[in-house]
Short mmCIF file of C-alpha atoms in Angstrom, two decimals:
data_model
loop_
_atom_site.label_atom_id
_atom_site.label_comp_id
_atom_site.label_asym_id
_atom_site.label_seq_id
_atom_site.Cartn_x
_atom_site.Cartn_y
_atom_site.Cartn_z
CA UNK A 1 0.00 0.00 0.00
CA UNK A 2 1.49 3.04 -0.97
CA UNK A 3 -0.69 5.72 -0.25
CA UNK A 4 -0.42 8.11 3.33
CA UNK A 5 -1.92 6.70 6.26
CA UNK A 6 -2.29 8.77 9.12
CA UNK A 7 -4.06 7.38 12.11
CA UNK A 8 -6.15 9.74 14.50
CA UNK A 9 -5.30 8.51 17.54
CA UNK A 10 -4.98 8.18 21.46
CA UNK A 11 -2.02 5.65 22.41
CA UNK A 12 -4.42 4.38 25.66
CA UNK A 13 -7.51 3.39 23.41
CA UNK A 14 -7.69 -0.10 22.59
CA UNK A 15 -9.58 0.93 19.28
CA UNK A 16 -6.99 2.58 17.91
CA UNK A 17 -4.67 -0.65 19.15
CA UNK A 18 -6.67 -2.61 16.95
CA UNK A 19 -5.54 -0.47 14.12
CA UNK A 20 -1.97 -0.58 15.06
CA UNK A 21 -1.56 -4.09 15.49
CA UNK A 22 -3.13 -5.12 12.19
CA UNK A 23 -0.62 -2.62 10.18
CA UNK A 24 2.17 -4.17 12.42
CA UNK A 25 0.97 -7.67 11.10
CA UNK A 26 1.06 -6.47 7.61
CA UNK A 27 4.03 -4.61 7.23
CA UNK A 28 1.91 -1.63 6.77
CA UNK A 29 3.05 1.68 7.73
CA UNK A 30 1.40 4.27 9.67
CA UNK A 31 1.88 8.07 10.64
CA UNK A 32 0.18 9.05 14.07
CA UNK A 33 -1.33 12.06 15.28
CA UNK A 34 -2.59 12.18 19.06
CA UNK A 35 -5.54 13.65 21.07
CA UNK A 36 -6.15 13.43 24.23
CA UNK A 37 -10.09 12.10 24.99
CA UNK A 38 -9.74 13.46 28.64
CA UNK A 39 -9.67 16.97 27.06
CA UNK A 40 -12.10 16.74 24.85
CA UNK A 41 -9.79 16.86 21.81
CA UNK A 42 -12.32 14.88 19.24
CA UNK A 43 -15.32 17.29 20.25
CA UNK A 44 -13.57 20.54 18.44
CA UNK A 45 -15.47 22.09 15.84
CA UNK A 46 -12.23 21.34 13.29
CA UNK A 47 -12.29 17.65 14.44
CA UNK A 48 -16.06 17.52 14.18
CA UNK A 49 -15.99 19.36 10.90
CA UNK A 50 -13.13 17.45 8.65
CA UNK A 51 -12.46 14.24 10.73
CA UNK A 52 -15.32 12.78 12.31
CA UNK A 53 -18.96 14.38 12.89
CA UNK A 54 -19.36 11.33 15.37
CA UNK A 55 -16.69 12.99 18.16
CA UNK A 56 -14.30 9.39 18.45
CA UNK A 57 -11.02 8.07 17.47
CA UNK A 58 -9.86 6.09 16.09
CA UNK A 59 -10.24 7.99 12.30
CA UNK A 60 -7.67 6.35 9.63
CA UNK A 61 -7.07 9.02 6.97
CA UNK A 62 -6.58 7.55 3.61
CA UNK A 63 -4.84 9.59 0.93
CA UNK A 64 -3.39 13.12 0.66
CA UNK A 65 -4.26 16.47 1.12
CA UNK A 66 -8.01 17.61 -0.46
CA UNK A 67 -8.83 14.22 -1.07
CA UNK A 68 -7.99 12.64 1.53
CA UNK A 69 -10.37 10.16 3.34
CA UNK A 70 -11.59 9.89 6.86
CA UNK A 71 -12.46 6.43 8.00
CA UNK A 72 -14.31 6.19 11.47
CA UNK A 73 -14.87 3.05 13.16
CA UNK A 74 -12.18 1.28 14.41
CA UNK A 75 -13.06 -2.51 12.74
CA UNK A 76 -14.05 -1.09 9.51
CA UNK A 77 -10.34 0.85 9.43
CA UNK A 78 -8.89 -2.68 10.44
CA UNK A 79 -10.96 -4.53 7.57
CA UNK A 80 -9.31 -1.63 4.71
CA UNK A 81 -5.72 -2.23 6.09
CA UNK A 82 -6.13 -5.93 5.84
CA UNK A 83 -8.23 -6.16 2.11
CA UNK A 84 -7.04 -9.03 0.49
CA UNK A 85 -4.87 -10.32 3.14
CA UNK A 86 -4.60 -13.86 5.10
CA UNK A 87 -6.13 -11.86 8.32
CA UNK A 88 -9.27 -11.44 6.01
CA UNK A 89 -10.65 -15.14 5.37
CA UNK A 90 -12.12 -15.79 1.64
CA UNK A 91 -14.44 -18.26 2.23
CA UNK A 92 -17.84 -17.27 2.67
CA UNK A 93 -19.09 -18.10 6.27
CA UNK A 94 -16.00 -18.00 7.36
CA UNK A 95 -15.98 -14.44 6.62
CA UNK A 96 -19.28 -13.61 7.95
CA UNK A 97 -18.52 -15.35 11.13
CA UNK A 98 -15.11 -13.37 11.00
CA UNK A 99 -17.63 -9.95 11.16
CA UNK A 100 -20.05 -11.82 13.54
CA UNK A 101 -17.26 -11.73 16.22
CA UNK A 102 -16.11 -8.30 15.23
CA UNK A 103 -19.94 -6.72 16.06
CA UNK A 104 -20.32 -8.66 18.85
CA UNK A 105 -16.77 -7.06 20.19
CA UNK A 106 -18.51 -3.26 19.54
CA UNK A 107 -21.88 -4.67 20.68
CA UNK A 108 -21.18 -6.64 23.39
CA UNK A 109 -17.58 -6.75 24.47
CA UNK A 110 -16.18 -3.03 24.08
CA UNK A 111 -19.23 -0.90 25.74
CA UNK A 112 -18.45 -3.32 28.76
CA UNK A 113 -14.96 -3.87 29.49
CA UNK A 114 -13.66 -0.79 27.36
CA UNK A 115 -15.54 1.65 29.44
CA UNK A 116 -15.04 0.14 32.55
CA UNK A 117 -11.62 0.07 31.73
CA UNK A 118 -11.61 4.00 30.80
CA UNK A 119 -13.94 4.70 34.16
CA UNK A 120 -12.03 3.19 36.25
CA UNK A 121 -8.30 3.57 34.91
CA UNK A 122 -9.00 6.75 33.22
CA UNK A 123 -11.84 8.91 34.32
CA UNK A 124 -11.85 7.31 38.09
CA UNK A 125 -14.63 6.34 40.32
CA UNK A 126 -14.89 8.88 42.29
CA UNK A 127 -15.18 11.35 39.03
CA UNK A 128 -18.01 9.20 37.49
CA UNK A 129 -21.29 10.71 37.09
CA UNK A 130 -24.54 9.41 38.21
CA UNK A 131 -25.67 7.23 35.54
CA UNK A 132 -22.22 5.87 34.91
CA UNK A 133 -22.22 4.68 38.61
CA UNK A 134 -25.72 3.15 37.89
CA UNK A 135 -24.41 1.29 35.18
CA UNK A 136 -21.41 -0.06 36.97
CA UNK A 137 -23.11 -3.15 38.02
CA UNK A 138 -24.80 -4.15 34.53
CA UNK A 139 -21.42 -3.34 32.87
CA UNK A 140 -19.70 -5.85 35.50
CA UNK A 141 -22.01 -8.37 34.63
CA UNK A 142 -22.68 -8.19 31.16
CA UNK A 143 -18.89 -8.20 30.16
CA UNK A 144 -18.11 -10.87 32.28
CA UNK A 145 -20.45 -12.49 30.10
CA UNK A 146 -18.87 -11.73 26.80
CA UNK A 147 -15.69 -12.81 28.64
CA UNK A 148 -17.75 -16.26 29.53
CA UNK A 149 -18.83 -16.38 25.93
CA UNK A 150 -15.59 -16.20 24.46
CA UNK A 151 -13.72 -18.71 26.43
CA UNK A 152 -16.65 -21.23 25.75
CA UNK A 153 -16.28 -20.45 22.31
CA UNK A 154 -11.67 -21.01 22.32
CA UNK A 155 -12.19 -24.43 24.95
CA UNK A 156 -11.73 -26.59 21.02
CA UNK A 157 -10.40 -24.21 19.18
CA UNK A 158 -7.18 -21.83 18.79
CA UNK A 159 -8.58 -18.84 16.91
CA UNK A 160 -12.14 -17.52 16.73
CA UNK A 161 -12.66 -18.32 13.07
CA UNK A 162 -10.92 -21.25 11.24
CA UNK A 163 -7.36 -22.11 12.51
CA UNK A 164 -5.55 -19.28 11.73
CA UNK A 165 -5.32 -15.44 13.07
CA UNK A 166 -8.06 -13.10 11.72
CA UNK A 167 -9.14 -9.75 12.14
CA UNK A 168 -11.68 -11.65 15.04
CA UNK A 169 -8.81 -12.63 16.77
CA UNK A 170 -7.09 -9.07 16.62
CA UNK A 171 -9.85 -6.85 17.26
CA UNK A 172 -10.91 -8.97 20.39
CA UNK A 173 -7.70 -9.08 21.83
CA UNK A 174 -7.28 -5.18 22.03
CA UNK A 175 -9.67 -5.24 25.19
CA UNK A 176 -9.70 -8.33 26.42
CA UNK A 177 -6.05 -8.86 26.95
CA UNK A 178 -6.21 -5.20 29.53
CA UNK A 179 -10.00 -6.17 30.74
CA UNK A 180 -8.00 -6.43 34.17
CA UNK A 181 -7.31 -2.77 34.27
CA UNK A 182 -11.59 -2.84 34.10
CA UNK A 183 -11.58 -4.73 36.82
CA UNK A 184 -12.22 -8.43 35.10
CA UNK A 185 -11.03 -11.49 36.53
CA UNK A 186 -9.17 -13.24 33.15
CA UNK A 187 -7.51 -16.00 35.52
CA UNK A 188 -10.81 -17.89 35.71
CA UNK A 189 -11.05 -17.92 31.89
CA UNK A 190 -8.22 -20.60 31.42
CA UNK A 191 -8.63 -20.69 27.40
CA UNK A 192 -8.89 -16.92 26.68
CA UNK A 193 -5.25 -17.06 28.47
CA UNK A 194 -4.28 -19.78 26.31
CA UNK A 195 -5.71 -17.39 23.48
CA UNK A 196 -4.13 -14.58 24.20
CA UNK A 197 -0.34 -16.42 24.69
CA UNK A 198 -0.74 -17.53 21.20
CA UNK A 199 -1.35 -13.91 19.88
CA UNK A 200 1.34 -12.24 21.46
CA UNK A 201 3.86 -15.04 19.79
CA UNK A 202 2.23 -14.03 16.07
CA UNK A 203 5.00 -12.76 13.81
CA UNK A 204 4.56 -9.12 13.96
CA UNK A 205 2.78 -8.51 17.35
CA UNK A 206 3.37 -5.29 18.71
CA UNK A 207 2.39 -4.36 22.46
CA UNK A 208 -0.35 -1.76 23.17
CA UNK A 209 2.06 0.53 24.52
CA UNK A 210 5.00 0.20 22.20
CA UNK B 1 -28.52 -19.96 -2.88
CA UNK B 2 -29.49 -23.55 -2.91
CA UNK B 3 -28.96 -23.87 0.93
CA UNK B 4 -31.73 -24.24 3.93
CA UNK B 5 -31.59 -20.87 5.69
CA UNK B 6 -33.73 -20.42 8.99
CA UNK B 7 -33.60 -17.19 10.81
CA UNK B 8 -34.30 -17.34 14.38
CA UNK B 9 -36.08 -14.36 15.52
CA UNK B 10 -38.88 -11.98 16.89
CA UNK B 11 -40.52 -10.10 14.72
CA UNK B 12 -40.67 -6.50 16.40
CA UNK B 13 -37.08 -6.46 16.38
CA UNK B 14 -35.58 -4.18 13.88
CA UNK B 15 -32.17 -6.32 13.83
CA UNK B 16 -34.35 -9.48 12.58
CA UNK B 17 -36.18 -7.12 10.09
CA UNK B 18 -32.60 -6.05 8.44
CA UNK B 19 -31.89 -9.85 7.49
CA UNK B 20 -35.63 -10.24 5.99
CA UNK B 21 -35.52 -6.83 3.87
CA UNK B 22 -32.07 -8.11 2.57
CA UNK B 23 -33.13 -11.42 1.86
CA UNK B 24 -36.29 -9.81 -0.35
CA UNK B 25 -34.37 -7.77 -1.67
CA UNK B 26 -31.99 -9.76 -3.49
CA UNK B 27 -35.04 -12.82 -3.40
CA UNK B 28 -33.62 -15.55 -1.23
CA UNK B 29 -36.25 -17.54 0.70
CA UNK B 30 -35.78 -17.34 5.01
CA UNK B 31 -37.66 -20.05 6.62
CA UNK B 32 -38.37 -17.89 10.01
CA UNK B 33 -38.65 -19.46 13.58
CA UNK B 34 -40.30 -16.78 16.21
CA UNK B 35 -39.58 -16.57 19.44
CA UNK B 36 -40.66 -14.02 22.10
CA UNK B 37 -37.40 -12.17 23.61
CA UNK B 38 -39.94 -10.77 26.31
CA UNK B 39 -40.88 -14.07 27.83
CA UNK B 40 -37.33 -14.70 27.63
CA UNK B 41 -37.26 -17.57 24.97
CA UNK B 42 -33.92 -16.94 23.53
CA UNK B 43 -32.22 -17.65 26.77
CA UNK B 44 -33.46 -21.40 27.69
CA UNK B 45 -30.81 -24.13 28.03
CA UNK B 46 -31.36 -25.55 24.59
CA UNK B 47 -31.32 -21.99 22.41
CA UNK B 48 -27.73 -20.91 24.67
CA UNK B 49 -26.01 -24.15 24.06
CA UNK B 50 -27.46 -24.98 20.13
CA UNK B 51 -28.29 -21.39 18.85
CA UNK B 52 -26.10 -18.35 20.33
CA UNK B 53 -24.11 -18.89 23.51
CA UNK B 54 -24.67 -15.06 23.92
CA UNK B 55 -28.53 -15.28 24.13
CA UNK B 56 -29.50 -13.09 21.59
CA UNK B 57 -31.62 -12.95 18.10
CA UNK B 58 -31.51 -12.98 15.55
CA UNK B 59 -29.40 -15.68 14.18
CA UNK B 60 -28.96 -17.17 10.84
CA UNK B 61 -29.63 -20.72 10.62
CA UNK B 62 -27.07 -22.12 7.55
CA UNK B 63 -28.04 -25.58 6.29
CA UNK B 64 -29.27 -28.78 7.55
CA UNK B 65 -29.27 -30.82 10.25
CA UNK B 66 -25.85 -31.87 12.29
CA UNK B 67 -23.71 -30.05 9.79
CA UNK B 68 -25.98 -26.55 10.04
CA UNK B 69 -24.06 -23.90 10.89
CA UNK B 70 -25.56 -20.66 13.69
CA UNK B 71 -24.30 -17.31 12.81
CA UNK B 72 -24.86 -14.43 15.25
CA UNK B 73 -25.31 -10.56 15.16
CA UNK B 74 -27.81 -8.86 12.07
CA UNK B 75 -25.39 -7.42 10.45
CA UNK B 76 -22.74 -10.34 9.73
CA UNK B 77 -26.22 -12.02 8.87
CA UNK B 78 -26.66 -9.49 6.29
CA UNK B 79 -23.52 -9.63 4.77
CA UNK B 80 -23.48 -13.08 4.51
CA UNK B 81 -26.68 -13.07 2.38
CA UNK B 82 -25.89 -10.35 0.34
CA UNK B 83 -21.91 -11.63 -0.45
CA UNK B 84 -21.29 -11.40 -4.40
CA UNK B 85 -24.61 -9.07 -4.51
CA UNK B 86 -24.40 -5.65 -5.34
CA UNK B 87 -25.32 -4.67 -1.61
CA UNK B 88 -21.48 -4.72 -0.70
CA UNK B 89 -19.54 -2.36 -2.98
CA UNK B 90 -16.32 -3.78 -4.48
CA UNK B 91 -14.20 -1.13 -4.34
CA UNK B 92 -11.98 -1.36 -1.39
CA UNK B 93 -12.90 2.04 0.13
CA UNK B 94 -16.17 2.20 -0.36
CA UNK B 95 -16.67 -1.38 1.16
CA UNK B 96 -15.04 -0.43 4.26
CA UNK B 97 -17.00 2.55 4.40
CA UNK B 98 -20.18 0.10 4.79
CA UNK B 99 -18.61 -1.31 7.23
CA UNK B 100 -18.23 1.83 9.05
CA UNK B 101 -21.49 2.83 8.91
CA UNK B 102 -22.97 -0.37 9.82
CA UNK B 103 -20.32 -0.42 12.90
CA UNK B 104 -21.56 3.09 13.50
CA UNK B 105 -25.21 1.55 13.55
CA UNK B 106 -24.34 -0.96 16.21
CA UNK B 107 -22.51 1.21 18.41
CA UNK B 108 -23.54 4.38 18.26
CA UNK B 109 -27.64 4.00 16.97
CA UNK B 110 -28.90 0.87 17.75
CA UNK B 111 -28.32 0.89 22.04
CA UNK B 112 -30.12 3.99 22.21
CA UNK B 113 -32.27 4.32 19.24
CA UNK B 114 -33.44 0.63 19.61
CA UNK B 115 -33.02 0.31 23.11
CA UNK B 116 -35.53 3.27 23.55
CA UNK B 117 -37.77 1.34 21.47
CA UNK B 118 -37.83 -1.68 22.93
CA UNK B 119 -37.75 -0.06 26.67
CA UNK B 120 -41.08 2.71 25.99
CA UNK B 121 -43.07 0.47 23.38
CA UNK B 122 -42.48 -2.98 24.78
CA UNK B 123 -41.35 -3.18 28.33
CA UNK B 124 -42.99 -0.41 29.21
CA UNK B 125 -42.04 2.99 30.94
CA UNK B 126 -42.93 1.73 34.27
CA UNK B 127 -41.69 -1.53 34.22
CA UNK B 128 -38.04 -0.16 33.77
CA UNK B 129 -35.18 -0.85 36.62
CA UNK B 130 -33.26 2.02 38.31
CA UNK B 131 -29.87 1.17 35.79
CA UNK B 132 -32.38 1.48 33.15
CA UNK B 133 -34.17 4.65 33.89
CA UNK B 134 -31.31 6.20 34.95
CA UNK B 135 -29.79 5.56 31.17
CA UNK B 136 -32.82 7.41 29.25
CA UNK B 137 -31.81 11.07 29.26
CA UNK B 138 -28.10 10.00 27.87
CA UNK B 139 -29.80 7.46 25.43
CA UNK B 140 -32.21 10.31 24.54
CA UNK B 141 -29.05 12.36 23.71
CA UNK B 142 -26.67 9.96 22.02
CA UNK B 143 -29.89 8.82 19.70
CA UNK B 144 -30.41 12.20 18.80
CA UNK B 145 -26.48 12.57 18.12
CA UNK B 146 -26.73 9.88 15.98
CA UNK B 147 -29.48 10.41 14.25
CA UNK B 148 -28.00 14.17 13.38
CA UNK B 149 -24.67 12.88 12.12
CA UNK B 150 -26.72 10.59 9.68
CA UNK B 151 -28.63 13.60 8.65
CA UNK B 152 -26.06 15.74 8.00
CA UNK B 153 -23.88 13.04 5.87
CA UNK B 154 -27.03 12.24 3.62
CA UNK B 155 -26.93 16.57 3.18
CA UNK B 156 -25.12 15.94 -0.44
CA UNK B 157 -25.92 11.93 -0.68
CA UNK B 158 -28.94 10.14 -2.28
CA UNK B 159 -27.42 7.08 0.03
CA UNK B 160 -24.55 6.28 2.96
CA UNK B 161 -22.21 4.76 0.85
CA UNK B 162 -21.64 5.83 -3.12
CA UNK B 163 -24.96 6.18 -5.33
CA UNK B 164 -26.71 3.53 -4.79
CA UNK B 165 -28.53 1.02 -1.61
CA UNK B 166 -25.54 -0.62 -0.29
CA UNK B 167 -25.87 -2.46 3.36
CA UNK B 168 -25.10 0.34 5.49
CA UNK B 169 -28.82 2.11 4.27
CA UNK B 170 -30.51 -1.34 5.30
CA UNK B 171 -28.92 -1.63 8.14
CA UNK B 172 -29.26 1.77 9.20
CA UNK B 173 -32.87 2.38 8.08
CA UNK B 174 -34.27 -0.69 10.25
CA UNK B 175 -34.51 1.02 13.46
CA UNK B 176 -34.54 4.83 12.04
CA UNK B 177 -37.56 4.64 10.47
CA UNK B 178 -39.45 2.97 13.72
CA UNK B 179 -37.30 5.88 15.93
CA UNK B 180 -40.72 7.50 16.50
CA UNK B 181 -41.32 4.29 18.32
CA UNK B 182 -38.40 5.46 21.00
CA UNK B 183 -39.86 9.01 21.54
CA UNK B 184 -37.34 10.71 18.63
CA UNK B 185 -38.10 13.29 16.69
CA UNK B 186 -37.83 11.99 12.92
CA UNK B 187 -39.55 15.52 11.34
CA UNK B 188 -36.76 17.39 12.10
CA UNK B 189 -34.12 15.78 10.08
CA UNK B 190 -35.51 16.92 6.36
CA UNK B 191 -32.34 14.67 4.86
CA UNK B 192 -33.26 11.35 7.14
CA UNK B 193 -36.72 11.37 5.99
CA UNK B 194 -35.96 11.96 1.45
CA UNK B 195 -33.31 8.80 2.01
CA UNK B 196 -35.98 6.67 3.78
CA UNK B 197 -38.27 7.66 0.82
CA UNK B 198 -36.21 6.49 -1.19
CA UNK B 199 -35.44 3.17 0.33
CA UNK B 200 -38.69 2.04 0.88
CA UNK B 201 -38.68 2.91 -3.05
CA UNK B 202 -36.44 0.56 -4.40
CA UNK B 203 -37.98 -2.69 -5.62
CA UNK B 204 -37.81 -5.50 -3.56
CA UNK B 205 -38.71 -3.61 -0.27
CA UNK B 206 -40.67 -5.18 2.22
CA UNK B 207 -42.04 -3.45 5.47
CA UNK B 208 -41.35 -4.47 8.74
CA UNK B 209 -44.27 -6.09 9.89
CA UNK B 210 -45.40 -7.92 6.60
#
């Protein structure tokens, strides 16, 4: 690939992870440019304007200058870098289950331990509004759940689609392998560990914080 | 598509209603098996160990017997059926800018636009927990946010992605066009209402409750 890629990023957002670790996989390269969440540097008029009307990293930018591209959506950036690659499976179902673990990550997964993880790490508890503290309990629950779900899913198998890596694999590993800083228990999910050993050994891996 | 294809579901749900309206659209038969997510049918024993470990419809039933195959979450259901259809754009961008959108619907549409929905018009306003009611102002908020960053994209566009009905406008016009349903306001977004005109124009279309 050989046109500019900048990534709108922040380094602690396991979203833009995602995004990271697939170029790294690939061989692709990728320029950066930081915000800080905490300040509310995706709500500014110019980022609201000309990167993303939604307010959220991560954006990939595709392309130069006046027509360049904004991306939004974390997956869908992760499914552009890795077109036509092995991370993308061809055959049919196996691609659809491939995207049927990648919604149930934004769906199910992410809103759970992701923003636990930013509450509590992040934000803090004693900072959290009202309805955030009401929802602290649900949140607990329901991503321990996806947590249960996903370690049912690995007890006969080594990747979540097929037998090989995919962009299931990577996107679900950008949470789940920090869902301790949200407070999750991962000891007690013994084949999510053996999951997430055999990820960090891919050829390529790069940490979250690199 | 020769194959048996049974979609588990409940019809008032607008994620079940995406798979039908892209089934008729590109005229593959669903065999449909109903269930009612109020009376809590889609979490017994035998649907969370045979159907979806994560207790949720709809899911797409692939083939027959011991070899069928259960695949979660609408919108991987959607894409599945409409693979090699012109509902997914080739071109590389333009795909993952589908994806985007229909990442966008999940995340950022769908748990508040839906989830208002389903709370006011089926559960009921008074049946609601303390979590829950405590959630409705910021779900009234982040529907309307969403709602106003579709509006404003469709400003220049006849549809989300390109020139023509791609996945992202089924996707995203299930639940829109019932958002009354949740207590939104639908009237004031003049660009929301031409584009779902428009799709319930193009031939093929079914409504939701048929």
């Amino acid at each position: 690939m050989h046109e500019r890629l900048v990534l709108h990023e922040d380094s602690r957002s396991g979203n833009c992870y995602k995004i990271k670790l697939t170029a790294a996989l690939l061989g692709i390269e990728l320029k950066q440019r930081q915000y800080d969440i905490l300040k509310g540097e995706t709500r500014s008029h110019e980022f609201l304007s000309r990167i993303n009307a939604n307010g959220r990293i991560p954006v990939l930018e595709i392309g130069d200058g006046a027509s360049a591209r904004f991306l939004p959506e974390s997956n869908a950036a992760c499914w552009y870098l890795a077109h036509g690659s092995a991370l993308i499976p061809e055959d049919r179902l196996q691609q659809a289950e491939m995207l049927s673990w990648m919604f149930f990550e934004q769906y199910s997964h992410e809103p759970n331990i992701a923003t636990l993880r930013f509450w509590l790490q992040f934000v803090g508890r004693d900072n959290l509004t009202e309805p955030q503290t009401a929802q602290l309990a649900i949140k607990r629950a329901s991503g321990g759940d996806a947590l249960a779900v996903m370690d049912r899913h690995l007890a006969d198998r080594t990747h979540f689609v097929g037998s090989a890596l995919t962009l299931a694999d990577v996107t679900l590993f950008a949470y789940t392998h920090v869902a301790e800083e949200g407070g999750f228990e991962i000891d007690i999910y013994p084949n999510i560990q053996r999951w997430i050993a055999a990820v960090v050994k891919t050829p390529g891996f790069i940490p979250m914080i690199g």
